[in-house]
XYZ file of C-alpha atoms in Angstrom:
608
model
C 83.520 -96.868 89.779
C 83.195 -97.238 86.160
C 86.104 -96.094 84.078
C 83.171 -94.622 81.043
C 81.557 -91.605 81.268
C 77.810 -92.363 81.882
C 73.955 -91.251 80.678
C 73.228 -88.326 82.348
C 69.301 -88.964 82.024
C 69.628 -92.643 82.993
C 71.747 -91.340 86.089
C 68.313 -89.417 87.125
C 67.047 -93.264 87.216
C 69.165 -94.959 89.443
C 70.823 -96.350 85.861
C 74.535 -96.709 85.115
C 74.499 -96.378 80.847
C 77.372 -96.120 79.093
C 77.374 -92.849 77.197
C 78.478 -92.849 73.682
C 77.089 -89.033 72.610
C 77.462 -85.283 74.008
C 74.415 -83.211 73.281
C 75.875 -79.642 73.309
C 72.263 -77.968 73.925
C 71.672 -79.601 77.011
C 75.809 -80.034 77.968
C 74.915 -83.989 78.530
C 76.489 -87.080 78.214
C 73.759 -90.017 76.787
C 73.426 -92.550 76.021
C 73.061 -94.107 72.320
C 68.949 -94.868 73.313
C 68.550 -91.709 74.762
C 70.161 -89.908 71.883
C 67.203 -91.250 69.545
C 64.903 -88.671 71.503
C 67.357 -85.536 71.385
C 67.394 -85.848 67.124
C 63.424 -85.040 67.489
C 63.575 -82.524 69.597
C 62.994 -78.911 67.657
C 65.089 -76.730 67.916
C 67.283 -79.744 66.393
C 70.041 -80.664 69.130
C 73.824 -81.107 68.084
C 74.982 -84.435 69.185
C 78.729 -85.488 68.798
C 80.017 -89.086 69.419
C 83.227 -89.914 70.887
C 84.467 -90.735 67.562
C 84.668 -87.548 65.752
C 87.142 -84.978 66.544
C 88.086 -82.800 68.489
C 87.521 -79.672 66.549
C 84.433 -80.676 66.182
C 83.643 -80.555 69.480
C 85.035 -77.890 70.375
C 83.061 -75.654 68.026
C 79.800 -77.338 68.944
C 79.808 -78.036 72.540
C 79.790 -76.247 75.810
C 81.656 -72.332 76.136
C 84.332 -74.194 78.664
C 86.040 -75.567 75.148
C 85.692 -71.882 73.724
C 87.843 -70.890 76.581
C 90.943 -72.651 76.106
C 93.153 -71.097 73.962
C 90.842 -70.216 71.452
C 89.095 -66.599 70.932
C 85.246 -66.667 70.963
C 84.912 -64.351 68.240
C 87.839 -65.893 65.516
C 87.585 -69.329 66.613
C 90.478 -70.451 64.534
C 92.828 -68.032 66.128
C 94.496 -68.516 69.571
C 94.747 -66.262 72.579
C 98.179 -63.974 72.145
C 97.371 -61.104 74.162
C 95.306 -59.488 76.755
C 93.678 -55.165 76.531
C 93.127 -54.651 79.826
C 91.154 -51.211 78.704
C 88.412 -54.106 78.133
C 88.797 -56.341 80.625
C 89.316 -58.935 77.448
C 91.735 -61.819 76.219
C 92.441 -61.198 72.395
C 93.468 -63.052 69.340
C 96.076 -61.128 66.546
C 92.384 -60.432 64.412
C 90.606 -59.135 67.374
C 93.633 -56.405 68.106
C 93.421 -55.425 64.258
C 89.814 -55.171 63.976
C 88.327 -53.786 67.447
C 91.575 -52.880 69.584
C 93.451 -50.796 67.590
C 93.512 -47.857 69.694
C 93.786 -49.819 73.111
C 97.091 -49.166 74.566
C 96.833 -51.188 77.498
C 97.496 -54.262 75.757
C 100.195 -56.746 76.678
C 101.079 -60.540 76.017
C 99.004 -63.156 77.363
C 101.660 -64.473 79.234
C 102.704 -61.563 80.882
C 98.773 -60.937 81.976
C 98.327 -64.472 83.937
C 101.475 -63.945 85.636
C 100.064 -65.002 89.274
C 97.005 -66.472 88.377
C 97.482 -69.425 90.573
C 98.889 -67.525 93.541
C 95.662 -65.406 93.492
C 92.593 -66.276 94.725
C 90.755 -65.906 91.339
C 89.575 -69.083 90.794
C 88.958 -69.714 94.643
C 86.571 -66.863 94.806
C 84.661 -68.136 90.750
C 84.280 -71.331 92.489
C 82.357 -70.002 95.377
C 80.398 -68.013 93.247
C 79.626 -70.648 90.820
C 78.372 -73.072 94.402
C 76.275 -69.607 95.609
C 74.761 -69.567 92.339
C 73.939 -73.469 92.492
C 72.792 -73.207 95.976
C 70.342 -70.668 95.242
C 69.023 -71.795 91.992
C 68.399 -74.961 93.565
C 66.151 -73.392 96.581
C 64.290 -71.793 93.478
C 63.593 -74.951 91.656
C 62.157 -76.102 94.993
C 60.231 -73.295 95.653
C 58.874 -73.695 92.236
C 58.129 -77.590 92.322
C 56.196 -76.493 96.135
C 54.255 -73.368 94.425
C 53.451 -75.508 91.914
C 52.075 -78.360 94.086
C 50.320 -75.474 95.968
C 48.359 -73.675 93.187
C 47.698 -77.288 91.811
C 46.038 -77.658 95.284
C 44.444 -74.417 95.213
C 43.187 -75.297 91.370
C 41.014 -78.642 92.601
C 39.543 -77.001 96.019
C 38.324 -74.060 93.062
C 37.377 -76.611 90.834
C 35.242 -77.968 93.715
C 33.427 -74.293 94.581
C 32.271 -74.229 90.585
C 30.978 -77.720 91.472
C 29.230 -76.791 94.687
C 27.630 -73.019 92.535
C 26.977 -75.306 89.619
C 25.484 -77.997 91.648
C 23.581 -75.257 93.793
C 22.072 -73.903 89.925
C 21.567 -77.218 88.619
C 19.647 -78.459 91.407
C 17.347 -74.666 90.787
C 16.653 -75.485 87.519
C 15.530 -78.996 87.832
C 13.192 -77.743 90.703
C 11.742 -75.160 88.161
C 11.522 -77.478 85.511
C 9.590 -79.832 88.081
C 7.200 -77.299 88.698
C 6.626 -75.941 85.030
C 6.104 -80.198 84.061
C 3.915 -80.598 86.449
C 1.634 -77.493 85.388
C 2.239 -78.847 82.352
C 0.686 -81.872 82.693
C -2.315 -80.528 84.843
C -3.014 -78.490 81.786
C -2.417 -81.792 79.388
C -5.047 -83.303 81.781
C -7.358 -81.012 81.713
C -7.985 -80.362 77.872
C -7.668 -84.361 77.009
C -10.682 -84.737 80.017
C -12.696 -82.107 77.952
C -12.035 -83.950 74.569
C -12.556 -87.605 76.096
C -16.148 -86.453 76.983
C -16.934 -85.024 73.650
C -15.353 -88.094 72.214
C -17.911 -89.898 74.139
C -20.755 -88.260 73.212
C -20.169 -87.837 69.679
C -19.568 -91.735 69.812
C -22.807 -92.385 71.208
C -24.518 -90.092 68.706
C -22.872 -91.366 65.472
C -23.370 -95.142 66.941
C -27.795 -94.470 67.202
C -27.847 -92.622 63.886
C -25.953 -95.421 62.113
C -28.751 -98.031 64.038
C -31.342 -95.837 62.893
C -29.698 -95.696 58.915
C -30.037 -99.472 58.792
C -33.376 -99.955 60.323
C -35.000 -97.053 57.983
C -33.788 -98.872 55.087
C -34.818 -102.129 55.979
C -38.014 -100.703 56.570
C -37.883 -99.544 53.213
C -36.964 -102.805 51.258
C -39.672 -104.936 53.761
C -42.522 -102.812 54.389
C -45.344 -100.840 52.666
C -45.955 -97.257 52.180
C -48.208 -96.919 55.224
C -45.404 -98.663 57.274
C -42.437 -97.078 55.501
C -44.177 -93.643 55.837
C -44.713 -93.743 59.736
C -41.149 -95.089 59.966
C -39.806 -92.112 58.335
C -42.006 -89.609 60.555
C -41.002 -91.505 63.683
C -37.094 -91.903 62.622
C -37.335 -88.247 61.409
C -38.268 -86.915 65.266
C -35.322 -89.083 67.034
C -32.885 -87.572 64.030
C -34.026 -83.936 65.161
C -32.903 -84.555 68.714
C -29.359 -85.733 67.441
C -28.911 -82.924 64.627
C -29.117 -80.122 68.148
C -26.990 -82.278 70.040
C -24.308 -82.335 67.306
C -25.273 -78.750 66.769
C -24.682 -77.912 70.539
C -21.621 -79.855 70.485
C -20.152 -77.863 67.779
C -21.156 -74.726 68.333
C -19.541 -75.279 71.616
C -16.247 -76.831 70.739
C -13.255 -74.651 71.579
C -9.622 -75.201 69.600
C -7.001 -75.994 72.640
C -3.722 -75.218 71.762
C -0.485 -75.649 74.410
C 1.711 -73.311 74.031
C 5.101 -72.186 76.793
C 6.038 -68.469 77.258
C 9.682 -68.370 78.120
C 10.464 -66.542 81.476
C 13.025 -64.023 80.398
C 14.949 -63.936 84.044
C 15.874 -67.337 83.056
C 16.898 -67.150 79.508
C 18.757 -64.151 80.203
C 22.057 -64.748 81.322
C 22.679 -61.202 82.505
C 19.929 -60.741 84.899
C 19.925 -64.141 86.379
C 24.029 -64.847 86.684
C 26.489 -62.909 85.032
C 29.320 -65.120 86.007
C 30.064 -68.084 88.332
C 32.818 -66.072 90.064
C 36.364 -64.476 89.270
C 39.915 -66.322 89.662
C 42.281 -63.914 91.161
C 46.106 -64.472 90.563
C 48.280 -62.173 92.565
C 51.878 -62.415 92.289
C 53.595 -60.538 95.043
C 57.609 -60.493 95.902
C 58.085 -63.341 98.327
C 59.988 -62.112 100.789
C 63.534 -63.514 101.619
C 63.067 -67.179 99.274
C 66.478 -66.438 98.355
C 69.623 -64.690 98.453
C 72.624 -64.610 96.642
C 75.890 -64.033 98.593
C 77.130 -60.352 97.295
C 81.130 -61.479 96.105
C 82.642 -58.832 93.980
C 83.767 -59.680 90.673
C 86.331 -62.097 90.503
C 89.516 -59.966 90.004
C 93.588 -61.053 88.823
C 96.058 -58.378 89.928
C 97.317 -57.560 86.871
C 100.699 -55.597 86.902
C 100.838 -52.349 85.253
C 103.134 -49.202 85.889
C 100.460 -46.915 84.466
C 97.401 -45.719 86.231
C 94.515 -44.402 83.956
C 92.916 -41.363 84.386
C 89.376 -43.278 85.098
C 90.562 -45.205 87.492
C 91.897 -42.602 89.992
C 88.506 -40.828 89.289
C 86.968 -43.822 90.447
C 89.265 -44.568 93.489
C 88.627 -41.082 94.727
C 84.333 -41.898 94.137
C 85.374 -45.323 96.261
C 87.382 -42.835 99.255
C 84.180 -40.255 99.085
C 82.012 -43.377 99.663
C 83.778 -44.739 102.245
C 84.066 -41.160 104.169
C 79.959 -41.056 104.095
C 79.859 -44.131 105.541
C 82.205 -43.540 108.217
C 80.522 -40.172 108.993
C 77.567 -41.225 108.935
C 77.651 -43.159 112.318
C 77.419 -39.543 113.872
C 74.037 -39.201 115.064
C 71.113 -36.389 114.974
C 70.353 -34.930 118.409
C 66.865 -33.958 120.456
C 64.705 -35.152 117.447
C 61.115 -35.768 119.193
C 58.626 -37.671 117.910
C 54.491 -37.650 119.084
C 51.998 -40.232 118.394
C 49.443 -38.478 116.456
C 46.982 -41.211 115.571
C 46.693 -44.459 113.053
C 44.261 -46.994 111.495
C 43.908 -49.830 109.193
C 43.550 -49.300 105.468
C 40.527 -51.887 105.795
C 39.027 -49.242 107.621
C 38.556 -47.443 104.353
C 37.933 -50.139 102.111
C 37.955 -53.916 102.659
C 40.871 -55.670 101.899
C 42.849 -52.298 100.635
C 46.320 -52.347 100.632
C 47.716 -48.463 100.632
C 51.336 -48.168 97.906
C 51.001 -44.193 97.882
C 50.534 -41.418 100.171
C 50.403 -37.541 100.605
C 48.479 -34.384 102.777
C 46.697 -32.365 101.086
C 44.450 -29.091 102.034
C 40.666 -29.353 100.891
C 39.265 -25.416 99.604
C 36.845 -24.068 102.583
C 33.877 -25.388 100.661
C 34.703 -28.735 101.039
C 36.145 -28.277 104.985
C 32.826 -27.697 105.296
C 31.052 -29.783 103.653
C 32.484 -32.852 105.497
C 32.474 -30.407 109.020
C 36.932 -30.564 109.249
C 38.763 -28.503 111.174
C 39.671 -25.541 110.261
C 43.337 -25.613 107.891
C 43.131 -29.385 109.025
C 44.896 -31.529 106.873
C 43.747 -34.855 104.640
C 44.880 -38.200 103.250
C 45.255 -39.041 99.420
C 45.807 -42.627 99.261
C 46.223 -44.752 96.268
C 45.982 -48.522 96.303
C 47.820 -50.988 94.376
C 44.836 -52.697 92.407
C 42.151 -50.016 92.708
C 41.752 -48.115 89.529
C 40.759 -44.628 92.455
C 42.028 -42.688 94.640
C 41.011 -42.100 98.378
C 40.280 -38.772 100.043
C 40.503 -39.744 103.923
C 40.633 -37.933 107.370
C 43.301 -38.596 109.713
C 41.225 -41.723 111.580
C 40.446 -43.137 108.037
C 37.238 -41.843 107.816
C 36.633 -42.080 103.770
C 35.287 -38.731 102.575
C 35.651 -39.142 99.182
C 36.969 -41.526 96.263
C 38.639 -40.421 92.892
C 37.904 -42.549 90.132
C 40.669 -42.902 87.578
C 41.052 -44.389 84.152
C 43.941 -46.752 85.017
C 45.634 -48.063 88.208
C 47.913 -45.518 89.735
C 51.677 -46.434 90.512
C 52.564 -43.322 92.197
C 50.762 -39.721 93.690
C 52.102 -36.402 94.357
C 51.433 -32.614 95.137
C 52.226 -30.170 92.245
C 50.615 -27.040 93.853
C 47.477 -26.278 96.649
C 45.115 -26.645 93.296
C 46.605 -29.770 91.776
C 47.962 -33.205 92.744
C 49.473 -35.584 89.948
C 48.964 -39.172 89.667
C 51.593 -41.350 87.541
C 49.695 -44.012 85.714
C 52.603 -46.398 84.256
C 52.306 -46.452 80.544
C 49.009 -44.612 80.240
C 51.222 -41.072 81.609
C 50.149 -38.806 84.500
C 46.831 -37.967 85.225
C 46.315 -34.299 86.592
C 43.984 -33.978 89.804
C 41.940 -30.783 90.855
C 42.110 -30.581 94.396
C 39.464 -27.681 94.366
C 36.488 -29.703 93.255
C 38.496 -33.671 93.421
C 37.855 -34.232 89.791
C 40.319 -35.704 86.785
C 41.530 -32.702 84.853
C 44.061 -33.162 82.030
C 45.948 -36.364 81.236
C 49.209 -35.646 80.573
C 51.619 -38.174 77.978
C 54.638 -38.869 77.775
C 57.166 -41.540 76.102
C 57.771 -44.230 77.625
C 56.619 -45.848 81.277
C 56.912 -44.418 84.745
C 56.300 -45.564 88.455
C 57.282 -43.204 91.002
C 56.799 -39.424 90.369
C 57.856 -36.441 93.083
C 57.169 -32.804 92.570
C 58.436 -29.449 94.222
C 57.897 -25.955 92.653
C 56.064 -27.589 90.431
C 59.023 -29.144 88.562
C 58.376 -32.968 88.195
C 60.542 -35.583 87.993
C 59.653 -39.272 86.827
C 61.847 -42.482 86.819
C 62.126 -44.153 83.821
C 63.709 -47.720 83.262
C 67.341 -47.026 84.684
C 66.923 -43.364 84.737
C 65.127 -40.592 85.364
C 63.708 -37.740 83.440
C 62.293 -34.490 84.186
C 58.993 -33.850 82.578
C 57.442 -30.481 81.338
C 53.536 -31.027 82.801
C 52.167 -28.908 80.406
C 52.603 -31.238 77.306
C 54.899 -33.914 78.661
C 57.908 -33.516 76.645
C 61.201 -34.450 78.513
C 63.230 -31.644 79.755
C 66.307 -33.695 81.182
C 67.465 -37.158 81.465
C 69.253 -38.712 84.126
C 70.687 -42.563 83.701
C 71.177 -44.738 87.013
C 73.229 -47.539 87.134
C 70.181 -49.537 89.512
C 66.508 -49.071 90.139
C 64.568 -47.086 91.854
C 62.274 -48.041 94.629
C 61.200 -44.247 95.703
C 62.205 -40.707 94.887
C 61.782 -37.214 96.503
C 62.671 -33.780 94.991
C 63.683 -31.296 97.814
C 62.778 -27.590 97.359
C 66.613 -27.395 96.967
C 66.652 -28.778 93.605
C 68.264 -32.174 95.251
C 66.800 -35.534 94.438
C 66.805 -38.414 96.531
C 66.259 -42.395 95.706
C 66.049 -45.213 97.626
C 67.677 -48.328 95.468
C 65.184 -51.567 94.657
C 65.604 -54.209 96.542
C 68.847 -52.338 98.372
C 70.304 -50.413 101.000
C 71.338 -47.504 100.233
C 70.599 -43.493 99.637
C 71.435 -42.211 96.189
C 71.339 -38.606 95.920
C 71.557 -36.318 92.425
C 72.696 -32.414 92.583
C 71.001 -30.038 90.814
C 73.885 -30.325 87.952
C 73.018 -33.904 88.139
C 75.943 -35.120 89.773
C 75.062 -39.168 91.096
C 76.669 -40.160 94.473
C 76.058 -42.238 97.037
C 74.000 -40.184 100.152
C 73.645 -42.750 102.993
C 74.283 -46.029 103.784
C 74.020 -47.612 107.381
C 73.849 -51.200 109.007
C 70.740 -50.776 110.562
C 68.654 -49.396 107.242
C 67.425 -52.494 105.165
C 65.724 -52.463 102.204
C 65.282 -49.090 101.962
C 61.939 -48.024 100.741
C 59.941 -44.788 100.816
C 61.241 -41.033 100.679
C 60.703 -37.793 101.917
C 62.273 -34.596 102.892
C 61.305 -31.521 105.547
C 61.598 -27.905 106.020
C 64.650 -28.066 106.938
C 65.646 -30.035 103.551
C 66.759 -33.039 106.091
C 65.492 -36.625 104.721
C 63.640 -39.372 105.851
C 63.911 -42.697 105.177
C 61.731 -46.138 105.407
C 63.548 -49.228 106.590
C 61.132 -51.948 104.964
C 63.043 -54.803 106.591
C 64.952 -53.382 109.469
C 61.449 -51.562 110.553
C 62.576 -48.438 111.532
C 62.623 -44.512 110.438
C 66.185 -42.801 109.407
C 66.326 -39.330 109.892
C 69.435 -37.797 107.943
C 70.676 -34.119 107.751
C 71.391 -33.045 104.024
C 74.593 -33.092 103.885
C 74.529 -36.488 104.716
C 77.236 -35.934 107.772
C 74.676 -36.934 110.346
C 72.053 -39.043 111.014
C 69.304 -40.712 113.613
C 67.196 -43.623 114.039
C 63.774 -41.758 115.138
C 61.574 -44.222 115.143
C 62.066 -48.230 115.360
C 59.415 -51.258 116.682
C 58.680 -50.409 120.057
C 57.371 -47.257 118.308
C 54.889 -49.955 116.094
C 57.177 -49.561 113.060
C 56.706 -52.812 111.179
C 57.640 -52.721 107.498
C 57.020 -49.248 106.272
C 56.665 -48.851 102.729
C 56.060 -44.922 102.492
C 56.620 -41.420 103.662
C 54.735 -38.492 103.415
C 55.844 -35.102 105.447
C 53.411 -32.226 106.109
C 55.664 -28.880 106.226
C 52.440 -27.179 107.741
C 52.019 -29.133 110.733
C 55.858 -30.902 110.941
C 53.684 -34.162 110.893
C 54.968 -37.427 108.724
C 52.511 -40.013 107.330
C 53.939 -43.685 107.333
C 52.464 -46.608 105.184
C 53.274 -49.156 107.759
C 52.695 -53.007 108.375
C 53.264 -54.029 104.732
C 51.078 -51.732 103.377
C 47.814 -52.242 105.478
C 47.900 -49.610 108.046
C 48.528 -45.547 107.826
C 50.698 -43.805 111.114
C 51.409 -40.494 112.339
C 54.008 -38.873 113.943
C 54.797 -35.341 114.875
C 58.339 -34.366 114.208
C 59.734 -31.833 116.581
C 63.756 -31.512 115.991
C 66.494 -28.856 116.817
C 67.179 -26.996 113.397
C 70.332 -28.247 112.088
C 72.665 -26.058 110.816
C 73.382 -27.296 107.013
C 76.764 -27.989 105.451
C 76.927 -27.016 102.193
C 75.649 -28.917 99.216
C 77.620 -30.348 96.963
């Protein structure tokens, strides 16, 4: 083992280099040849040899050397004390300038009393390999993708091959044909000429026979001779003046000439394009996960408790008594197979993000012959820039065509339905006649919109707001500490969201009050939303592939519907209060379900 520290790039190489520089961009050793290349690179990279000191390097390099005794902010001054208000280490500067109302400060010494006993820097290390773990597993899924779309690239490359071999071969059979017509017609007019050629040839050859002979005549012979020469000669020139005549008056200009076939020229009507690329980016599911480890904490002894923290400890107990009631379960909840059918059955290849019921006015019932008071499907699709109006077997019976791609649907009233449209704001349906009405904006971007007695709420980047539909202005903010993967208003003023990506059942009073509504072992990746008559709530278990039925107090709960019921990755929830009936977006997004709901009323607990 060599007793040097060595290249890091030559490592890569199977090459043991001595290294004699430290590149604090990349946080390398390298060698002295491989330090040539890092003083081109732009932005320029700071390189510090051995030789120079170690201040130097430690206000260059890596933040491990920040760490050590030194603050990040004054990096002159050392580490005296620690404000545990902020969670920070602190030079003498930093307490004058930015902690001088902190109380909660004490020595540095006093602070990492423990340290070692603890299992701080246990619990950073395991982090640190979780984090290492997974971003390796990325790089590899990247380096694979990338070997696969590089893949996918050539066998494209070779379909615009085949189409432009399949036009190219076209065109040189059209431009076959139009040279050989060509050439026919070449043919034909040089024939015509040759044969005039000829016989104006044959003409001009006799009268130049007969010029010389008359004049010989005329330098040999006497006037008797010369004079029937000229009345002979003059008979045979007649003859050739009508021929020439003939031939003239006869002749014909031919001119060649090519009239373009439009279809061909015009790029338009014969091809407007070879084909489209199509990149879709979708979540992959399960690539990676990090390991969830809390914040690595140091017990840090203090006499005095703040007033935030036994707020928070007594948000932590109310969590944990949720949870622990929340293993009670809901009792005689039925549910009937209604019906179900793929999306492609409404449109190939259509994936379904958004669903509702809404009732079609009489006119329309009977215009596509529907039960009476029966019920219909508004779908929206992830890519499709419309909106479909479908019966309960998928039948399409009409399509809305929008302006933008929806990202989320509700039902303001029995007239109107309200589309979110991301940046562009919320487009305004009329049910009565299924045309666009007003297009409503507002600031900023939205994805998932819900709607009950016609007050709308929106989510909004870590938030939501609530949103006057009239002229869009913003009524009432709410911020979230997470994202939000669906959200339902109940009639009750409550709101309900299902976390990104997560687990668990956020709920937000009417005062706006944020706590958390439901959690349970068997509800992953919780997904779409929706509440009942009775004000209970429903939720979609994307990746445990079942239905959770909770009461709204969040004291009791059920798991109505699981796979042997053919739940396979719902993604949304619709519920009818008409007919007790509740729409599923199941099977990643590609099929539509119904269930009847028929439960014993539960009698509420109070809200909160």
């Amino acid at each position: 083992m060599a007793d040097f520290k060595l290249c890091a790039s030559c490592i890569t190489f199977d090459e043991e280099t001595k290294a004699e520089t430290w590149c604090s961009k990349c946080s390398e050793w390298m060698c002295e040849s491989c330090a040539k290349y890092h003083k081109r690179y732009f932005p320029i990279h700071t390189l510090v040899t051995n030789e120079e000191s170690y201040e130097r390097v430690r206000s260059t390099c890596t933040p491990l050397f920040h760490v050590l005794g030194y603050c990040d902010i004054h990096p002159t001054e050392e580490i005296v004390t620690f404000c545990r208000n902020h969670d920070q280490v602190l030079c003498e500067t930093c307490i004058q300038v930015s902690h001088r109302k902190c109380e909660a400060i004490m020595p540095i010494h006093e602070a990492s009393e423990g340290v070692k006993q603890s299992t701080a820097c246990e619990d950073l290390v395991r982090r640190i390999d979780n984090v290492l773990s997974v971003t390796f597993k990325i790089k590899e899924y990247c380096i694979n993708t990338e070997k696969s779309i590089k893949e996918q690239k050539e066998l494209i490359d070779k379909e615009i091959e085949k189409i432009k071999q399949s036009f190219t071969d076209l065109l040189d059979h059209l431009e076959k044909n139009v040279k050989n017509e060509l050439n026919k017609k070449y043919e034909k007019g040089r024939n015509l000429l040759e044969q005039k050629e000829v016989k104006i040839t044959e003409i001009s050859n006799s009268m130049n026979v007969l010029k010389n002979e008359l004049l010989t005549v005329e330098q040999n012979s006497t006037n008797s001779e010369l004079f029937q020469a000229v009345k002979g000669f003059d008979c045979f020139t007649n003859e050739q003046e009508s021929r020439v005549k003939d031939l003239y008056e006869n002749s014909s200009d031919i001119n060649l000439t090519f009239e373009k076939a439009e279809v061909i020229y015009d790029g338009k009507t014969l091809l407007e394009s070879f084909g489209k690329i199509i990149y879709n980016e979708k979540k992959r599911k399960n690539i990676v996960q990090l390991e969830k480890f809390s914040q690595s904490q140091i017990a840090i002894r203090s006499s005095r408790v703040s007033k935030r923290s036994r707020k928070q400890n007594h948000g932590t107990q109310r969590n944990h008594e949720v949870k622990k009631e929340n293993t009670e379960f809901l009792a005689n909840v039925n549910c009937t197979y209604m019906c179900s059918f793929k999306t492609t059955h409404i449109v190939d290849q259509t994936e379904v993000q958004n669903c509702c019921f809404i009732n079609l006015p009489r006119k329309l019932h009977r215009k596509h012959a529907l039960p009476r008071k029966q019920a219909c499907l508004l779908l929206s699709c992830y890519i499709d820039k419309c909106l479909y109006i479908c019966k309960r077997d998928g039948f399409l019976l009409d399509l809305i065509r929008l302006e933008f791609k929806p990202t989320g649907v509700t039902v303001l009233n029995e007239h109107s339905a309200l589309v979110m449209l991301g940046y562009e704001g919320i487009q305004i349906i009329d049910i009565s006649t299924l045309l666009l009405s007003t297009r409503v904006k507002f600031a900023g971007v939205g994805k998932a919109i819900t709607s009950s007695n016609e007050d709308v709420w929106i989510d909004q980047n870590f938030g939501i707001s609530k949103i006057d539909i009239a002229n869009g202005k913003t009524m009432k903010e709410i911020p979230l500490e997470f994202s939000i993967e669906d959200m339902c208003l109940s009639p009750s003023g409550e709101i309900y969201i299902s976390e990104c990506l997560g687990h668990n059942i956020y709920r937000i009073t009417s005062q706006g009050d944020v706590s958390l509504f439901y959690e349970h072992p068997e509800l992953k990746n919780a997904a779409g939303i929706t509440v009942d008559n009775n004000y209970d709530v429903y939720v979609a278990g994307k990746m445990s592939h079942n239905i959770h039925k909770i009461s709204n107090s969040g004291f009791s709960s059920s798991i109505i519907l699981s796979g042997k019921d053919g739940i396979f990755q719902p993604t949304g929830l619709s519920y009818n209060k008409q007919t007790n009936e509740l729409m599923i977006i199941n099977e990643g997004s590609t099929s539509i379900i119904i269930y009847e709901i028929d439960s014993q009323k539960i009698n509420p607990h109070p809200l909160s």
